[in-house]
Amino acid sequence: MRKEVVLITGANGEIGHGLITHLGQQGNVNIVALDVSPLDESLKPYCNRFILGDILDTMLLGRLVVEFEIHTIYHLASLLSTKAEYNPETAHRVNVEGTLNLLRLAVEQSQWQGRSVKFLYPSSIAAYGLPNLEVKERVGKVKENEWCNPNTMYGCNKLYVEQLGRYYAAHYRQLAADHDKNTIDFRALRFPGLISAVTIPTGGTSDYAPEMLHAAAENVPYACFVRPDTRLPFMVMPDAIKALLDLEEVPRERLTQYVYNVTSFSLTALEIYDIVKAAFPRSTITFSPHQSRQNIVDSWPADVDDTSARQDWNWSPEYDQQHAFADYLIPAIRKRY
Ligand code: AKB
């Protein structure tokens, strides 16, 4: 008999860390983790198996089918927005072709199991693209189907994968005589910028917020790469994990869409600076905008409308701005350094 497991790709990433730690501590699922770099020591006790490998390696994914009965996939592996701009074609391979490999794996698993396999996918505010700052300020909160004209390879990849997920869930091989409607149960979240007390992201463009906070706590000078008035929506990592798990749990018939915005609070870089300075008065933070990265952040919305998630599956973040900094980020980061 094959073992029933949850597969988590991108295990070493920020969300991977949070998710594996949370699921591992609950202890009621078997976790198979996959990443291109060796698994972080802190995650080892929570994983039943770690596989060092690439999601582009189809032989490796094929071997997973032989060994495991995968009922849920959290496909977290991705090249983030800044990194992706340094090699857009590589980003496309990892973010799109890699995801296609996982979608095929999910289809194969669902055929073996005679039931649909849940596929949880973290999309992003990078899927949006606003033409200029005047529009960004004017539109405020954006809905899922508005302003989907991303300016980055990462954003294009996220938007396309959302569509691929919808296709695999509803129309995959629609002309085949044995066309099966219940192949993949695809569910995606458009996350805002994420801030964790435990890990520092690499290669993102919303990273100035966590970087500012961690650098201040470590007493290392930090030059913020966006202007003080730059506004983005954010969420702390425990709420990102909560959103993924809440969405995973909800019965399919309650979901009216495949992709949901989720968010918690919206802040300017200056507001983040003020909070960080108040907590770490000796920190040295300056603003030194990097024009190209600034342009990317300027094309992302100042806030998102998560009404659909609130209505369909009672989404609500546990941490508002005050609670996020005062009760989670600052105490945990202070302890860490
Ligand atoms: C990035 O900056 O690339 C990510 C994101 C907003 O998806 N944090």
Short mmCIF file of C-alpha atoms and ligand atoms in Angstrom, two decimals:
data_model
loop_
_atom_site.label_atom_id
_atom_site.label_comp_id
_atom_site.label_asym_id
_atom_site.label_seq_id
_atom_site.Cartn_x
_atom_site.Cartn_y
_atom_site.Cartn_z
CA MET A 1 0.00 0.00 0.00
CA ARG A 2 1.24 3.49 -0.79
CA LYS A 3 1.36 5.93 2.09
CA GLU A 4 -1.22 8.76 2.16
CA VAL A 5 0.67 12.05 2.23
CA VAL A 6 0.59 15.78 1.71
CA LEU A 7 3.23 17.02 -0.76
CA ILE A 8 4.86 20.40 -0.11
CA THR A 9 7.15 21.86 -2.78
CA GLY A 10 9.44 24.79 -2.00
CA ALA A 11 9.74 23.39 1.52
CA ASN A 12 12.64 25.62 2.51
CA GLY A 13 10.96 28.82 1.41
CA GLU A 14 9.21 31.29 3.70
CA ILE A 15 5.73 29.82 3.35
CA GLY A 16 7.16 26.29 3.36
CA HIS A 17 8.77 26.92 6.73
CA GLY A 18 5.58 28.26 8.24
CA LEU A 19 3.35 25.57 6.77
CA ILE A 20 5.57 22.58 7.61
CA THR A 21 6.09 23.81 11.17
CA HIS A 22 2.36 24.33 11.66
CA LEU A 23 1.25 21.02 10.11
CA GLY A 24 4.11 19.16 11.77
CA GLN A 25 3.18 20.47 15.22
CA GLN A 26 -0.45 19.47 14.68
CA GLY A 27 0.86 16.03 13.77
CA ASN A 28 -2.11 14.64 11.86
CA VAL A 29 -0.71 14.48 8.31
CA ASN A 30 2.29 12.76 6.74
CA ILE A 31 4.46 15.35 5.04
CA VAL A 32 6.61 14.73 1.98
CA ALA A 33 8.72 17.83 1.39
CA LEU A 34 10.57 18.73 -1.80
CA ASP A 35 13.16 21.45 -2.38
CA VAL A 36 16.22 22.15 -4.52
CA SER A 37 18.34 22.82 -1.44
CA PRO A 38 18.84 20.60 1.62
CA LEU A 39 16.03 20.79 4.14
CA ASP A 40 16.48 23.23 7.00
CA GLU A 41 17.36 21.34 10.22
CA SER A 42 14.41 22.86 12.08
CA LEU A 43 11.95 21.27 9.62
CA LYS A 44 13.38 17.75 9.63
CA PRO A 45 11.41 16.47 12.64
CA TYR A 46 8.13 17.37 10.94
CA CYS A 47 8.69 15.65 7.58
CA ASN A 48 8.14 11.97 6.94
CA ARG A 49 10.32 12.25 3.89
CA PHE A 50 12.44 14.96 2.29
CA ILE A 51 13.31 14.80 -1.39
CA LEU A 52 16.19 16.92 -2.64
CA GLY A 53 15.29 17.74 -6.22
CA ASP A 54 13.86 19.99 -8.85
CA ILE A 55 10.22 20.29 -9.88
CA LEU A 56 11.51 20.32 -13.47
CA ASP A 57 12.76 16.75 -13.01
CA THR A 58 9.84 14.71 -14.36
CA MET A 59 11.53 11.38 -13.54
CA LEU A 60 11.72 12.41 -9.91
CA LEU A 61 8.05 13.44 -9.87
CA GLY A 62 7.17 10.13 -11.55
CA ARG A 63 8.85 8.27 -8.72
CA LEU A 64 6.69 10.14 -6.23
CA VAL A 65 3.59 8.68 -7.89
CA VAL A 66 5.00 5.17 -7.45
CA GLU A 67 5.67 5.65 -3.78
CA PHE A 68 2.99 7.90 -2.36
CA GLU A 69 -0.73 8.48 -2.42
CA ILE A 70 -0.79 12.27 -2.48
CA HIS A 71 -4.16 13.70 -1.49
CA THR A 72 -3.12 17.36 -1.19
CA ILE A 73 -0.36 19.37 -2.87
CA TYR A 74 0.85 22.72 -1.56
CA HIS A 75 2.87 23.90 -4.52
CA LEU A 76 4.98 26.67 -3.00
CA ALA A 77 8.17 26.47 -5.11
CA SER A 78 8.70 29.61 -7.14
CA LEU A 79 11.26 32.22 -8.21
CA LEU A 80 10.11 35.54 -6.72
CA SER A 81 9.58 38.79 -8.58
CA THR A 82 13.01 40.47 -8.36
CA LYS A 83 14.97 37.27 -8.96
CA ALA A 84 12.73 36.40 -11.89
CA GLU A 85 13.64 39.66 -13.67
CA TYR A 86 17.32 38.68 -13.71
CA ASN A 87 16.50 35.61 -15.79
CA PRO A 88 12.91 35.72 -17.02
CA GLU A 89 13.15 32.55 -19.11
CA THR A 90 14.46 30.52 -16.19
CA ALA A 91 11.68 31.98 -14.05
CA HIS A 92 9.15 30.89 -16.65
CA ARG A 93 10.56 27.38 -16.62
CA VAL A 94 10.41 27.10 -12.84
CA ASN A 95 7.18 29.00 -12.24
CA VAL A 96 5.14 27.74 -15.19
CA GLU A 97 6.68 24.52 -16.53
CA GLY A 98 7.44 23.34 -12.99
CA THR A 99 3.83 23.97 -12.02
CA LEU A 100 2.60 22.16 -15.11
CA ASN A 101 4.62 19.12 -13.99
CA LEU A 102 2.92 19.28 -10.59
CA LEU A 103 -0.53 19.65 -12.17
CA ARG A 104 0.15 16.54 -14.28
CA LEU A 105 1.28 14.70 -11.18
CA ALA A 106 -1.96 15.71 -9.46
CA VAL A 107 -4.04 14.45 -12.41
CA GLU A 108 -2.23 11.11 -12.35
CA GLN A 109 -2.72 10.82 -8.61
CA SER A 110 -6.41 11.64 -8.88
CA GLN A 111 -6.85 8.95 -11.56
CA TRP A 112 -5.24 6.33 -9.34
CA GLN A 113 -7.27 7.38 -6.35
CA GLY A 114 -10.61 7.89 -8.11
CA ARG A 115 -11.05 11.23 -6.36
CA SER A 116 -9.83 14.74 -6.95
CA VAL A 117 -6.53 15.84 -5.49
CA LYS A 118 -6.45 19.22 -3.76
CA PHE A 119 -3.95 21.64 -5.27
CA LEU A 120 -3.22 24.73 -3.14
CA TYR A 121 -1.37 27.49 -4.93
CA PRO A 122 0.00 30.78 -3.54
CA SER A 123 -0.54 33.44 -6.16
CA SER A 124 0.29 37.06 -5.47
CA ILE A 125 -0.56 40.75 -5.75
CA ALA A 126 2.08 40.60 -8.50
CA ALA A 127 -0.71 39.28 -10.75
CA TYR A 128 -1.97 42.89 -10.86
CA GLY A 129 -0.46 45.68 -12.91
CA LEU A 130 -1.52 49.30 -12.49
CA PRO A 131 -0.38 51.71 -15.19
CA ASN A 132 0.76 54.59 -12.94
CA LEU A 133 0.70 56.02 -9.41
CA GLU A 134 -2.29 58.24 -10.08
CA VAL A 135 -4.39 55.15 -10.95
CA LYS A 136 -2.93 53.21 -8.00
CA GLU A 137 -4.04 55.94 -5.60
CA ARG A 138 -7.42 56.38 -7.24
CA VAL A 139 -8.49 52.69 -7.39
CA GLY A 140 -7.49 51.72 -3.83
CA LYS A 141 -8.68 48.15 -3.17
CA VAL A 142 -8.72 45.97 -6.28
CA LYS A 143 -10.95 42.95 -6.91
CA GLU A 144 -9.65 39.67 -8.34
CA ASN A 145 -10.76 40.37 -11.91
CA GLU A 146 -9.53 43.99 -12.12
CA TRP A 147 -6.19 45.35 -13.39
CA CYS A 148 -4.71 41.96 -14.26
CA ASN A 149 -1.94 43.32 -16.51
CA PRO A 150 1.27 42.37 -14.68
CA ASN A 151 4.55 44.07 -15.57
CA THR A 152 6.83 41.32 -14.23
CA MET A 153 7.64 37.81 -15.45
CA TYR A 154 6.71 36.52 -11.98
CA GLY A 155 3.33 38.29 -12.15
CA CYS A 156 2.66 36.91 -15.64
CA ASN A 157 3.59 33.44 -14.39
CA LYS A 158 1.23 33.72 -11.40
CA LEU A 159 -1.67 34.91 -13.52
CA TYR A 160 -1.17 32.20 -16.12
CA VAL A 161 -0.84 29.44 -13.52
CA GLU A 162 -4.14 30.58 -12.00
CA GLN A 163 -5.68 30.04 -15.46
CA LEU A 164 -3.93 26.68 -15.87
CA GLY A 165 -5.33 25.60 -12.51
CA ARG A 166 -8.83 26.55 -13.61
CA TYR A 167 -8.34 24.68 -16.88
CA TYR A 168 -7.10 21.52 -15.16
CA ALA A 169 -9.90 21.68 -12.61
CA ALA A 170 -12.75 22.24 -15.07
CA HIS A 171 -11.77 21.48 -18.66
CA TYR A 172 -8.76 19.16 -18.75
CA ARG A 173 -8.91 16.86 -21.82
CA GLN A 174 -12.45 18.05 -22.47
CA LEU A 175 -12.66 16.23 -25.80
CA ALA A 176 -11.61 12.83 -24.47
CA ALA A 177 -14.25 10.08 -24.36
CA ASP A 178 -13.24 9.31 -20.79
CA HIS A 179 -13.13 12.98 -19.79
CA ASP A 180 -13.27 13.08 -16.02
CA LYS A 181 -14.51 16.30 -14.45
CA ASN A 182 -13.11 15.67 -10.99
CA THR A 183 -9.38 15.68 -11.57
CA ILE A 184 -7.86 18.53 -9.62
CA ASP A 185 -9.46 20.61 -6.94
CA PHE A 186 -7.48 23.78 -7.62
CA ARG A 187 -7.54 26.59 -5.04
CA ALA A 188 -5.38 29.71 -5.20
CA LEU A 189 -4.77 32.66 -2.88
CA ARG A 190 -3.46 36.01 -4.05
CA PHE A 191 -1.19 36.89 -1.16
CA PRO A 192 -0.06 40.44 -0.34
CA GLY A 193 3.52 41.03 0.84
CA LEU A 194 4.26 38.51 3.59
CA ILE A 195 6.25 39.23 6.76
CA SER A 196 7.63 36.46 8.93
CA ALA A 197 9.44 36.70 12.25
CA VAL A 198 11.31 33.49 11.53
CA THR A 199 12.59 33.73 7.97
CA ILE A 200 13.81 36.47 5.63
CA PRO A 201 12.60 36.23 2.04
CA THR A 202 15.00 36.20 -0.88
CA GLY A 203 14.37 37.68 -4.28
CA GLY A 204 11.01 39.37 -3.73
CA THR A 205 10.13 43.03 -4.29
CA SER A 206 7.90 43.44 -1.23
CA ASP A 207 10.93 42.31 0.80
CA TYR A 208 11.78 45.84 2.01
CA ALA A 209 9.27 45.46 4.86
CA PRO A 210 10.68 42.25 6.41
CA GLU A 211 14.26 43.32 5.57
CA MET A 212 13.82 46.66 7.38
CA LEU A 213 12.45 44.93 10.46
CA HIS A 214 15.06 42.16 10.64
CA ALA A 215 17.97 44.56 9.94
CA ALA A 216 16.78 46.94 12.68
CA ALA A 217 16.54 44.12 15.22
CA GLU A 218 20.01 42.93 14.25
CA ASN A 219 21.30 46.50 14.44
CA VAL A 220 22.56 46.39 10.86
CA PRO A 221 22.12 49.56 8.73
CA TYR A 222 19.41 49.20 6.09
CA ALA A 223 18.77 51.21 2.92
CA CYS A 224 15.13 50.78 1.91
CA PHE A 225 14.88 50.37 -1.88
CA VAL A 226 11.50 52.12 -2.26
CA ARG A 227 10.27 55.67 -1.56
CA PRO A 228 8.74 56.42 1.87
CA ASP A 229 5.27 56.99 0.35
CA THR A 230 5.16 53.53 -1.29
CA ARG A 231 2.07 51.65 -0.18
CA LEU A 232 1.39 47.90 -0.36
CA PRO A 233 -0.90 45.45 1.44
CA PHE A 234 0.79 43.06 3.88
CA MET A 235 0.06 40.05 6.05
CA VAL A 236 2.05 38.19 8.69
CA MET A 237 3.10 34.61 8.05
CA PRO A 238 0.79 32.96 10.63
CA ASP A 239 -2.15 34.51 8.76
CA ALA A 240 -0.81 33.29 5.42
CA ILE A 241 -0.70 29.76 6.84
CA LYS A 242 -4.17 30.21 8.32
CA ALA A 243 -5.48 31.33 4.91
CA LEU A 244 -3.98 28.31 3.15
CA LEU A 245 -5.36 25.87 5.72
CA ASP A 246 -8.78 27.56 5.91
CA LEU A 247 -9.08 27.44 2.12
CA GLU A 248 -7.92 23.81 2.04
CA GLU A 249 -10.64 22.80 4.48
CA VAL A 250 -13.68 24.45 2.98
CA PRO A 251 -16.07 22.16 0.99
CA ARG A 252 -15.68 22.76 -2.75
CA GLU A 253 -19.37 23.58 -3.20
CA ARG A 254 -18.94 26.70 -1.08
CA LEU A 255 -16.25 28.12 -3.36
CA THR A 256 -17.52 30.40 -6.12
CA GLN A 257 -14.10 31.05 -7.65
CA TYR A 258 -10.71 29.42 -8.05
CA VAL A 259 -8.65 32.43 -6.96
CA TYR A 260 -9.18 34.57 -3.86
CA ASN A 261 -7.58 37.78 -2.63
CA VAL A 262 -6.62 37.73 1.05
CA THR A 263 -5.07 40.55 3.03
CA SER A 264 -4.65 42.07 6.45
CA PHE A 265 -3.29 45.65 6.56
CA SER A 266 -1.96 48.22 4.11
CA LEU A 267 1.03 50.41 5.01
CA THR A 268 3.47 52.85 3.43
CA ALA A 269 7.20 52.21 3.75
CA LEU A 270 7.33 55.31 6.00
CA GLU A 271 4.66 53.88 8.31
CA ILE A 272 6.68 50.66 8.56
CA TYR A 273 9.80 52.75 9.25
CA ASP A 274 7.99 54.60 12.09
CA ILE A 275 6.86 51.36 13.73
CA VAL A 276 10.34 49.80 13.38
CA LYS A 277 12.08 52.95 14.67
CA ALA A 278 9.82 53.08 17.71
CA ALA A 279 10.63 49.45 18.52
CA PHE A 280 14.35 49.65 17.70
CA PRO A 281 15.35 53.32 18.26
CA ARG A 282 19.06 52.68 17.64
CA SER A 283 18.49 51.27 14.16
CA THR A 284 19.88 53.05 11.09
CA ILE A 285 17.34 53.01 8.27
CA THR A 286 17.64 55.21 5.19
CA PHE A 287 15.65 55.45 1.96
CA SER A 288 17.54 54.85 -1.26
CA PRO A 289 14.99 53.99 -3.96
CA HIS A 290 16.03 51.60 -6.71
CA GLN A 291 14.09 52.92 -9.70
CA SER A 292 13.34 49.59 -11.40
CA ARG A 293 12.23 47.85 -8.22
CA GLN A 294 10.24 50.97 -7.31
CA ASN A 295 8.43 50.74 -10.66
CA ILE A 296 7.44 47.15 -9.90
CA VAL A 297 6.03 48.04 -6.48
CA ASP A 298 4.27 51.08 -7.95
CA SER A 299 2.46 48.75 -10.36
CA TRP A 300 1.09 46.63 -7.50
CA PRO A 301 -2.12 47.72 -5.76
CA ALA A 302 -2.11 49.75 -2.55
CA ASP A 303 -4.72 47.34 -1.19
CA VAL A 304 -6.85 44.38 -2.27
CA ASP A 305 -10.51 43.59 -1.82
CA ASP A 306 -10.90 40.22 -0.09
CA THR A 307 -14.71 40.30 0.21
CA SER A 308 -15.13 37.06 -1.78
CA ALA A 309 -12.87 35.12 0.60
CA ARG A 310 -14.71 36.62 3.58
CA GLN A 311 -18.09 35.69 2.10
CA ASP A 312 -17.33 32.23 0.70
CA TRP A 313 -15.19 30.73 3.45
CA ASN A 314 -15.32 33.24 6.32
CA TRP A 315 -11.77 34.44 5.76
CA SER A 316 -10.57 36.82 8.43
CA PRO A 317 -6.95 37.48 9.46
CA GLU A 318 -6.07 36.95 13.09
CA TYR A 319 -3.49 39.75 13.10
CA ASP A 320 -4.45 43.32 12.30
CA GLN A 321 -1.64 45.89 12.02
CA GLN A 322 -1.38 46.62 15.74
CA HIS A 323 -1.50 42.98 16.81
CA ALA A 324 0.88 41.91 14.00
CA PHE A 325 3.72 44.22 15.06
CA ALA A 326 3.15 44.48 18.81
CA ASP A 327 2.30 40.87 19.61
CA TYR A 328 3.96 38.81 16.89
CA LEU A 329 6.72 40.43 14.82
CA ILE A 330 8.54 42.70 17.26
CA PRO A 331 8.69 40.33 20.28
CA ALA A 332 9.63 37.32 18.14
CA ILE A 333 12.25 39.17 16.11
CA ARG A 334 13.71 40.81 19.21
CA LYS A 335 14.11 37.36 20.77
CA ARG A 336 15.65 35.95 17.60
CA TYR A 337 18.57 38.44 17.48
C1 AKB B 1 7.54 39.23 -4.22
O1 AKB B 1 7.82 40.35 -3.80
O2 AKB B 1 7.95 38.75 -5.27
C2 AKB B 1 6.58 38.40 -3.40
C3 AKB B 1 5.18 38.65 -3.83
C4 AKB B 1 4.56 39.98 -3.61
O3 AKB B 1 4.55 37.76 -4.33
N1 AKB B 1 6.72 38.69 -2.01
#
